[in-house]
XYZ file of C-alpha atoms in Angstrom:
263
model
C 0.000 0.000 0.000
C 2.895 2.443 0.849
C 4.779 1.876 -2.679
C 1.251 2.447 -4.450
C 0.921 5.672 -2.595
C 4.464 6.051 -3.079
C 4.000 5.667 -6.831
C 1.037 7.735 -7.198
C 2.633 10.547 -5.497
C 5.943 10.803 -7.524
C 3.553 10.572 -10.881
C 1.479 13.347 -9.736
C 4.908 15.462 -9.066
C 6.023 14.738 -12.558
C 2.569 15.637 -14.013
C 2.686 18.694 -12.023
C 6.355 19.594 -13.100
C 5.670 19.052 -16.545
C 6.033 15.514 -18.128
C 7.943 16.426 -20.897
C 10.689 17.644 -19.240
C 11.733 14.513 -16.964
C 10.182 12.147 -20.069
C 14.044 11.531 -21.209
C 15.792 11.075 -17.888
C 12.323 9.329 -16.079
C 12.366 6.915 -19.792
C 16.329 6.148 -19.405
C 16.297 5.223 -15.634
C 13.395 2.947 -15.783
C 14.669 1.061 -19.065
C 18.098 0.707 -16.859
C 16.081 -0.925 -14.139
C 15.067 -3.948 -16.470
C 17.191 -6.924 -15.893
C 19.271 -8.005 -18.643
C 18.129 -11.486 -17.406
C 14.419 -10.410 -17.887
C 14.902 -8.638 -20.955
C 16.207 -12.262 -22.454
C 13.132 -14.332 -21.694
C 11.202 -11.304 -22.676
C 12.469 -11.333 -26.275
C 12.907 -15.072 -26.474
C 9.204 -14.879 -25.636
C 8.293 -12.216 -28.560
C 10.564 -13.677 -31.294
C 8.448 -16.530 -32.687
C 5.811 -14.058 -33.237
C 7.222 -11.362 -34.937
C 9.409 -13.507 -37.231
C 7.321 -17.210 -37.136
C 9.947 -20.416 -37.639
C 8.817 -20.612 -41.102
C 9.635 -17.294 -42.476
C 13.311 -17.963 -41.456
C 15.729 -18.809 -43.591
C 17.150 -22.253 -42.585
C 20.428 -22.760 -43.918
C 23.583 -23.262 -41.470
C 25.825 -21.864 -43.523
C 24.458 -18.587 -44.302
C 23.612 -18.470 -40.744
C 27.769 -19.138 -39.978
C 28.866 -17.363 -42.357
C 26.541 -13.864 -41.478
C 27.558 -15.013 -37.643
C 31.315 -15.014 -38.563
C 31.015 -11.788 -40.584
C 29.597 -10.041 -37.308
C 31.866 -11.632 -34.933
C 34.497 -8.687 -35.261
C 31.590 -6.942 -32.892
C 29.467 -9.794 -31.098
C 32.761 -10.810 -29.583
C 33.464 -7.880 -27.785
C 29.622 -7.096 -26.492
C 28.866 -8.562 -22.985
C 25.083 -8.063 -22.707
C 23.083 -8.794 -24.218
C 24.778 -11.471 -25.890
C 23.672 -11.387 -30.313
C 21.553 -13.826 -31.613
C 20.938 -13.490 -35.286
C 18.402 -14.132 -37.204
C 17.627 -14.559 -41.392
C 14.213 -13.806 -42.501
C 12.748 -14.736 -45.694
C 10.948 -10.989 -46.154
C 12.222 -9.338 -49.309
C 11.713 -6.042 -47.499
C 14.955 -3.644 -47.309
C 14.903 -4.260 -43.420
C 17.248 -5.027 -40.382
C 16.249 -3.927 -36.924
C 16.709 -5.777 -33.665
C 13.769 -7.167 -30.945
C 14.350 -7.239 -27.027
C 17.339 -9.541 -25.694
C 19.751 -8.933 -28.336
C 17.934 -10.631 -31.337
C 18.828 -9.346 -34.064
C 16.801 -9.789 -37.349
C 18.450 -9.180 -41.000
C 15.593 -9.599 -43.961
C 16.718 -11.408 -47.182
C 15.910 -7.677 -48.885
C 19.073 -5.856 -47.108
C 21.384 -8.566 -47.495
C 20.708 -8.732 -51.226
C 21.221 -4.943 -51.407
C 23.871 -4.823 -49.929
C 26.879 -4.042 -52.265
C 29.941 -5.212 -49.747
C 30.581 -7.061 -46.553
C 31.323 -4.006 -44.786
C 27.937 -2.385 -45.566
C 26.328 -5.661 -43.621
C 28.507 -4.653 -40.608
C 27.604 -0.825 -40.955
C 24.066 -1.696 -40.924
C 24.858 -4.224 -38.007
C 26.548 -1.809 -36.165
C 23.683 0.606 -35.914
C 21.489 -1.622 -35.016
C 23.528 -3.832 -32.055
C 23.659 -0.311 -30.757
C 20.109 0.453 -30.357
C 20.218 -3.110 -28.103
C 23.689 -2.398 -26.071
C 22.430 1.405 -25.098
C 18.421 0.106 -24.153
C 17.195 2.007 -27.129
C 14.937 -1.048 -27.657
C 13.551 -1.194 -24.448
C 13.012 2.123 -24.069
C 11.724 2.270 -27.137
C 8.883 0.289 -25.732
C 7.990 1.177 -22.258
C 7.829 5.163 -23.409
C 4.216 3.844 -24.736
C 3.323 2.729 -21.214
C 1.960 4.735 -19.085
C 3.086 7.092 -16.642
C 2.335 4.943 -13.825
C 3.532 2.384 -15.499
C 6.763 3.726 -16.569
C 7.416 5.269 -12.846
C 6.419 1.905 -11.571
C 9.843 0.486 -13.666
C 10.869 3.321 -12.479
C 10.830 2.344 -8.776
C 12.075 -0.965 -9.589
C 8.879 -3.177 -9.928
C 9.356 -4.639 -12.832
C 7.223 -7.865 -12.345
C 4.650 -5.111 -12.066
C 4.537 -4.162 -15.767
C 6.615 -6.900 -17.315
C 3.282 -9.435 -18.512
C 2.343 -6.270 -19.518
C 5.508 -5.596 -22.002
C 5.316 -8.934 -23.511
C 1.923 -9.116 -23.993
C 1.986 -5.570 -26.064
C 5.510 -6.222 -27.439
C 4.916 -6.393 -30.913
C 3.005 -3.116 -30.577
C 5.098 -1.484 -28.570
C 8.161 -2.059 -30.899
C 6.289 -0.076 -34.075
C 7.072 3.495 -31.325
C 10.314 3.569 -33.174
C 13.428 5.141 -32.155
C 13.870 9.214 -31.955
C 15.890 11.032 -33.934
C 18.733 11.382 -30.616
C 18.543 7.643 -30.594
C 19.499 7.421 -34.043
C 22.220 9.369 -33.835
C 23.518 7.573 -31.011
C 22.784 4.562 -31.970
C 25.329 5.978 -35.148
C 28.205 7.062 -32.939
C 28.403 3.784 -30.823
C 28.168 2.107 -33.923
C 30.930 3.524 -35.483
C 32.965 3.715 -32.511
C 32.591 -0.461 -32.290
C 33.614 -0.751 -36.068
C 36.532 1.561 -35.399
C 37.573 -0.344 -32.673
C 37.284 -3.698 -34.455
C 39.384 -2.244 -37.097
C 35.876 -1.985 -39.988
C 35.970 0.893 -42.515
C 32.680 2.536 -40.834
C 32.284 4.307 -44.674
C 30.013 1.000 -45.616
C 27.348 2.221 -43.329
C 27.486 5.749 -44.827
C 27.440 3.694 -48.247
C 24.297 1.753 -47.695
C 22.638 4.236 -46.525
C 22.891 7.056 -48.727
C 22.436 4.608 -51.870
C 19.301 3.532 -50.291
C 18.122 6.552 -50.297
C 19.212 7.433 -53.412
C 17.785 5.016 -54.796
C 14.087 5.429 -53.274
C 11.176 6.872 -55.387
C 7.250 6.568 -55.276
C 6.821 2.741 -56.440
C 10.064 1.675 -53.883
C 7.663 0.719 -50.796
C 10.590 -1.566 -49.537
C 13.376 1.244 -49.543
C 10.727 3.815 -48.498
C 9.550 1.131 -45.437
C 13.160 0.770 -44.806
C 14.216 4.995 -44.025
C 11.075 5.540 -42.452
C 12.293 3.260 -39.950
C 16.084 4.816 -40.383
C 15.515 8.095 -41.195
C 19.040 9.357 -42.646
C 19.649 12.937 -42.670
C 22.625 15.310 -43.393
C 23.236 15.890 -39.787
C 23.983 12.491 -39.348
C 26.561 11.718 -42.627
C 28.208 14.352 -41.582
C 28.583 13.825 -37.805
C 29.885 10.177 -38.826
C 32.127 12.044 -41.216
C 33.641 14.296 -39.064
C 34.057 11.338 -36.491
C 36.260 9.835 -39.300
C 38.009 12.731 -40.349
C 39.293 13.111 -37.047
C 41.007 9.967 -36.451
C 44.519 9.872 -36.140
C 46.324 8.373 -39.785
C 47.532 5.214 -37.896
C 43.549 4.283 -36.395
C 42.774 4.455 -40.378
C 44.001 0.905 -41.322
C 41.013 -1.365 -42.050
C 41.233 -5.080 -41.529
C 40.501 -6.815 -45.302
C 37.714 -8.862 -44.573
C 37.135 -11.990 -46.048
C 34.001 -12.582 -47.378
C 32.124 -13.923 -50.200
C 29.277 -11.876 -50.243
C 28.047 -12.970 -53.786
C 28.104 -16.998 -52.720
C 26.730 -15.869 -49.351
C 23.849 -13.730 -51.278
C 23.466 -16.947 -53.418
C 22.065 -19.391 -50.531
C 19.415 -16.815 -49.580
């Protein structure tokens, strides 16, 4: 009874103080509170319904050789640990699902144009997992009591909830700060594990090139990863300003044309 009243006080302060301006610290502390442990089951729990068993692609060695390809980053990310995932949806798509699942459509692979664009999209997209993007993502369409519940460290409280709604609560999307975070720390993993970063830039700015009114795919795919100037060039100037000797990119080996082949 005391940590209801408890509860209902502190959201009444916040409503009173204006929402909007504790909405970004209240959203990051109570995605911090989730477990790592309960994030897992969570997304273990969501994955066979947002992609089924059947729209997967089954075949090992695609599935090694993406897993190898990524392994440059996986390896040196603690929680939550990468599991990846092929779907069969010809969509130009790749975005990752609570518990570090992280889904690649048949679509972006085959657009892709080198092995280092895979990573560059990778990158981004591990990111949005490793900083909670994902998580926050969804419980900023909870409520306010709800989210300052999290907040105060019940998560049992709100966590049927959050799986129940999942799949609905991951269409919220990302903000345009998450983005370019999500950018930075991706680069910043590439750099360290030695990946020209320029493949994300690549893919990106082709794809939107490349969209026009009958590409529903491409235009599907940058409404979910909005690319704007601010960001190439923040991820160019990140470049720009590494030291000559940080600059030497590790060849990778690759086949992406007998890798696009199995899909």
């Amino acid at each position: 009874m005391r940590k209801l009243a408890t509860v209902l006080i502190f959201s009444s302060v916040i409503t009173s103080c204006g929402a909007l301006e504790w909405k970004d610290k209240l959203l990051s502390s109570a995605s911090n509170k989730i477990p790592w442990s309960f994030e897992n089951a969570m997304g273990d729990q969501l994955l066979p319904s947002i992609l089924p068993p059947d729209q997967r692609i089954d075949d090992p060695n695609a599935q090694a050789d993406l897993e190898a390809l990524l392994l440059p980053i996986t390896s040196k990310i603690q929680e939550p640990r990468i599991k990846v995932h092929i779907s069969k949806d010809p969509a130009l798509n790749a975005f990752a699902i609570p518990g570090g699942h992280l889904i690649f459509n048949k679509g972006m692979l085959l657009a892709a144009e080198s092995p280092e664009e895979i990573l560059g999209v990778a990158a981004h997209e591990i990111a949005h997992a490793t900083e909670r993007h994902v998580m926050r993502s969804m419980i900023q369409g909870l409520s306010l009591y709800a989210v300052v519940t999290l907040f105060m460290g019940d998560v049992s409280g709100v966590g049927a909830y959050l799986i129940h709604q999942g799949q609905a609560l991951l269409e919220t999307g990302f903000s345009r700060k998450q983005e370019r975070q999500a950018d930075a720390k991706g680069v910043e993993n590439l750099i360290n594990a030695r990946i020209d970063p320029r493949g994300m830039i690549r893919f990106f700015e082709r794809i939107q090139k490349e969209a026009g009114p009958n590409a529903s795919g491409v235009s599907r795919f940058l409404s979910t990863h909005p690319l704007t100037s601010e960001r190439i060039d923040a991820i160019d100037s990140t470049l720009k300003s590494l030291p000559a000797a940080e600059k030497t990119w590790k060849p990778l080996e690759f086949n992406l044309k007998e890798f696009q082949n199995r899909l």
